[in-house]
PDB file of C-alpha atoms in Angstrom:
ATOM      1  CA  UNK W   1      48.793 -46.677  35.908  1.00 51.00           C
ATOM      2  CA  UNK W   2      45.184 -46.930  34.527  1.00 57.00           C
ATOM      3  CA  UNK W   3      42.578 -45.129  36.494  1.00 59.00           C
ATOM      4  CA  UNK W   4      40.629 -47.633  38.362  1.00 63.00           C
ATOM      5  CA  UNK W   5      37.891 -45.443  39.475  1.00 62.00           C
ATOM      6  CA  UNK W   6      36.677 -41.972  39.872  1.00 63.00           C
ATOM      7  CA  UNK W   7      37.180 -40.005  42.841  1.00 60.00           C
ATOM      8  CA  UNK W   8      34.648 -37.940  45.083  1.00 62.00           C
ATOM      9  CA  UNK W   9      34.086 -34.559  43.585  1.00 71.00           C
ATOM     10  CA  UNK W  10      35.032 -32.873  47.029  1.00 84.00           C
ATOM     11  CA  UNK W  11      38.757 -33.577  47.606  1.00 89.00           C
ATOM     12  CA  UNK W  12      40.733 -31.561  49.907  1.00 92.00           C
ATOM     13  CA  UNK W  13      43.976 -29.895  48.880  1.00 93.00           C
ATOM     14  CA  UNK W  14      45.895 -32.084  51.109  1.00 92.00           C
ATOM     15  CA  UNK W  15      44.288 -35.291  49.630  1.00 95.00           C
ATOM     16  CA  UNK W  16      45.165 -33.684  45.984  1.00 94.00           C
ATOM     17  CA  UNK W  17      48.925 -33.263  46.837  1.00 94.00           C
ATOM     18  CA  UNK W  18      49.114 -36.638  48.447  1.00 94.00           C
ATOM     19  CA  UNK W  19      47.529 -38.314  45.299  1.00 95.00           C
ATOM     20  CA  UNK W  20      49.774 -36.327  43.080  1.00 95.00           C
ATOM     21  CA  UNK W  21      52.793 -37.551  44.891  1.00 95.00           C
ATOM     22  CA  UNK W  22      51.587 -41.221  44.674  1.00 94.00           C
ATOM     23  CA  UNK W  23      51.157 -40.815  41.067  1.00 95.00           C
ATOM     24  CA  UNK W  24      54.702 -39.112  40.724  1.00 94.00           C
ATOM     25  CA  UNK W  25      56.165 -42.085  42.460  1.00 94.00           C
ATOM     26  CA  UNK W  26      54.286 -44.702  40.292  1.00 95.00           C
ATOM     27  CA  UNK W  27      55.825 -42.974  37.140  1.00 93.00           C
ATOM     28  CA  UNK W  28      59.457 -43.199  38.706  1.00 93.00           C
ATOM     29  CA  UNK W  29      58.939 -46.810  39.620  1.00 92.00           C
ATOM     30  CA  UNK W  30      57.471 -47.676  36.237  1.00 92.00           C
ATOM     31  CA  UNK W  31      60.087 -49.036  33.903  1.00 90.00           C
ATOM     32  CA  UNK W  32      60.856 -46.802  30.807  1.00 92.00           C
ATOM     33  CA  UNK W  33      62.535 -49.172  28.307  1.00 93.00           C
ATOM     34  CA  UNK W  34      63.262 -46.397  25.812  1.00 95.00           C
ATOM     35  CA  UNK W  35      65.051 -44.237  28.307  1.00 94.00           C
ATOM     36  CA  UNK W  36      66.990 -47.119  29.905  1.00 93.00           C
ATOM     37  CA  UNK W  37      68.090 -48.169  26.359  1.00 95.00           C
ATOM     38  CA  UNK W  38      69.430 -44.675  25.668  1.00 96.00           C
ATOM     39  CA  UNK W  39      71.247 -44.649  28.866  1.00 96.00           C
ATOM     40  CA  UNK W  40      72.829 -48.187  28.065  1.00 95.00           C
ATOM     41  CA  UNK W  41      73.669 -46.940  24.748  1.00 97.00           C
ATOM     42  CA  UNK W  42      75.388 -43.740  26.407  1.00 97.00           C
ATOM     43  CA  UNK W  43      77.042 -45.746  28.895  1.00 97.00           C
ATOM     44  CA  UNK W  44      75.272 -44.195  31.841  1.00 97.00           C
ATOM     45  CA  UNK W  45      72.436 -46.648  32.957  1.00 95.00           C
ATOM     46  CA  UNK W  46      73.790 -47.079  36.419  1.00 96.00           C
ATOM     47  CA  UNK W  47      74.333 -43.545  36.923  1.00 96.00           C
ATOM     48  CA  UNK W  48      70.540 -42.901  35.630  1.00 95.00           C
ATOM     49  CA  UNK W  49      69.310 -45.630  37.985  1.00 95.00           C
ATOM     50  CA  UNK W  50      71.279 -43.943  40.997  1.00 95.00           C
ATOM     51  CA  UNK W  51      69.696 -40.622  40.213  1.00 96.00           C
ATOM     52  CA  UNK W  52      66.222 -42.167  39.824  1.00 95.00           C
ATOM     53  CA  UNK W  53      66.689 -43.642  43.376  1.00 95.00           C
ATOM     54  CA  UNK W  54      67.606 -40.502  44.841  1.00 96.00           C
ATOM     55  CA  UNK W  55      64.639 -38.654  43.238  1.00 96.00           C
ATOM     56  CA  UNK W  56      62.232 -41.430  44.696  1.00 95.00           C
ATOM     57  CA  UNK W  57      63.677 -40.611  47.978  1.00 95.00           C
ATOM     58  CA  UNK W  58      63.261 -36.880  47.569  1.00 96.00           C
ATOM     59  CA  UNK W  59      59.631 -37.115  46.527  1.00 95.00           C
ATOM     60  CA  UNK W  60      58.846 -39.774  49.132  1.00 94.00           C
ATOM     61  CA  UNK W  61      60.147 -37.497  51.825  1.00 92.00           C
ATOM     62  CA  UNK W  62      58.611 -34.305  50.643  1.00 93.00           C
ATOM     63  CA  UNK W  63      56.182 -32.630  53.155  1.00 91.00           C
ATOM     64  CA  UNK W  64      52.737 -31.996  52.072  1.00 92.00           C
ATOM     65  CA  UNK W  65      52.438 -27.993  51.748  1.00 93.00           C
ATOM     66  CA  UNK W  66      48.770 -28.390  52.659  1.00 92.00           C
ATOM     67  CA  UNK W  67      49.321 -29.994  55.968  1.00 88.00           C
ATOM     68  CA  UNK W  68      47.504 -27.738  58.676  1.00 87.00           C
ATOM     69  CA  UNK W  69      49.854 -26.070  60.869  1.00 82.00           C
ATOM     70  CA  UNK W  70      51.040 -27.526  64.035  1.00 77.00           C
ATOM     71  CA  UNK W  71      49.336 -26.416  67.595  1.00 77.00           C
ATOM     72  CA  UNK W  72      51.073 -23.603  69.357  1.00 74.00           C
ATOM     73  CA  UNK W  73      54.402 -24.626  70.845  1.00 70.00           C
ATOM     74  CA  UNK W  74      54.655 -27.605  68.648  1.00 70.00           C
ATOM     75  CA  UNK W  75      57.773 -27.191  66.206  1.00 70.00           C
ATOM     76  CA  UNK W  76      57.816 -30.705  64.638  1.00 66.00           C
ATOM     77  CA  UNK W  77      57.200 -34.305  65.234  1.00 67.00           C
ATOM     78  CA  UNK W  78      60.462 -34.896  67.216  1.00 70.00           C
ATOM     79  CA  UNK W  79      60.037 -36.506  70.468  1.00 76.00           C
ATOM     80  CA  UNK W  80      62.861 -35.537  72.872  1.00 79.00           C
ATOM     81  CA  UNK W  81      63.884 -38.688  74.992  1.00 85.00           C
ATOM     82  CA  UNK W  82      63.735 -37.998  78.834  1.00 86.00           C
ATOM     83  CA  UNK W  83      65.959 -39.322  81.780  1.00 85.00           C
ATOM     84  CA  UNK W  84      64.492 -40.181  85.215  1.00 86.00           C
ATOM     85  CA  UNK W  85      66.624 -38.674  87.982  1.00 82.00           C
ATOM     86  CA  UNK W  86      66.186 -38.387  91.874  1.00 81.00           C
ATOM     87  CA  UNK W  87      64.711 -34.782  91.269  1.00 77.00           C
ATOM     88  CA  UNK W  88      62.251 -35.809  88.501  1.00 80.00           C
ATOM     89  CA  UNK W  89      62.138 -36.339  84.730  1.00 84.00           C
ATOM     90  CA  UNK W  90      64.244 -34.096  82.460  1.00 82.00           C
ATOM     91  CA  UNK W  91      64.956 -34.057  78.665  1.00 84.00           C
ATOM     92  CA  UNK W  92      68.405 -35.429  77.378  1.00 84.00           C
ATOM     93  CA  UNK W  93      69.089 -32.017  76.053  1.00 83.00           C
ATOM     94  CA  UNK W  94      68.514 -30.104  79.224  1.00 81.00           C
ATOM     95  CA  UNK W  95      70.476 -32.663  81.158  1.00 82.00           C
ATOM     96  CA  UNK W  96      73.623 -32.082  79.108  1.00 86.00           C
ATOM     97  CA  UNK W  97      73.379 -28.229  79.810  1.00 83.00           C
ATOM     98  CA  UNK W  98      73.274 -26.299  83.228  1.00 78.00           C
ATOM     99  CA  UNK W  99      70.547 -28.135  84.628  1.00 76.00           C
ATOM    100  CA  UNK W 100      72.161 -31.435  84.669  1.00 79.00           C
ATOM    101  CA  UNK W 101      74.111 -30.869  88.025  1.00 79.00           C
ATOM    102  CA  UNK W 102      70.815 -30.014  89.814  1.00 78.00           C
ATOM    103  CA  UNK W 103      68.967 -33.033  88.477  1.00 78.00           C
ATOM    104  CA  UNK W 104      71.960 -35.496  89.158  1.00 79.00           C
ATOM    105  CA  UNK W 105      72.312 -34.300  92.916  1.00 79.00           C
ATOM    106  CA  UNK W 106      70.542 -36.047  95.712  1.00 76.00           C
ATOM    107  CA  UNK W 107      66.704 -35.290  95.909  1.00 67.00           C
ATOM    108  CA  UNK W 108      65.817 -32.120  97.960  1.00 61.00           C
ATOM    109  CA  UNK W 109      62.646 -31.735  99.856  1.00 58.00           C
TER     110      UNK W 109
END
């Protein structure tokens, strides 16, 4: 983990956080012989490596707190699948509720 090049002076908080997460992941991936040796001597090396894997997943999945807020009406990046019916397209969630009967029926003009 040696610094290869300097970075521009103007770095956004979003970029700083992403860089810090990348460095944290690099430190988790890097083998630590002394720590693993201690875990081996204490007969808990497998448990240590399992915890390490869980921490890597946690860090990898952490959302950047500096991400700009989503546009009005957007709650997350989830895309709801839709179903095409005789009365138009409808989301699977709505289709499973009270509107499902209307959308399943014959198209009305």
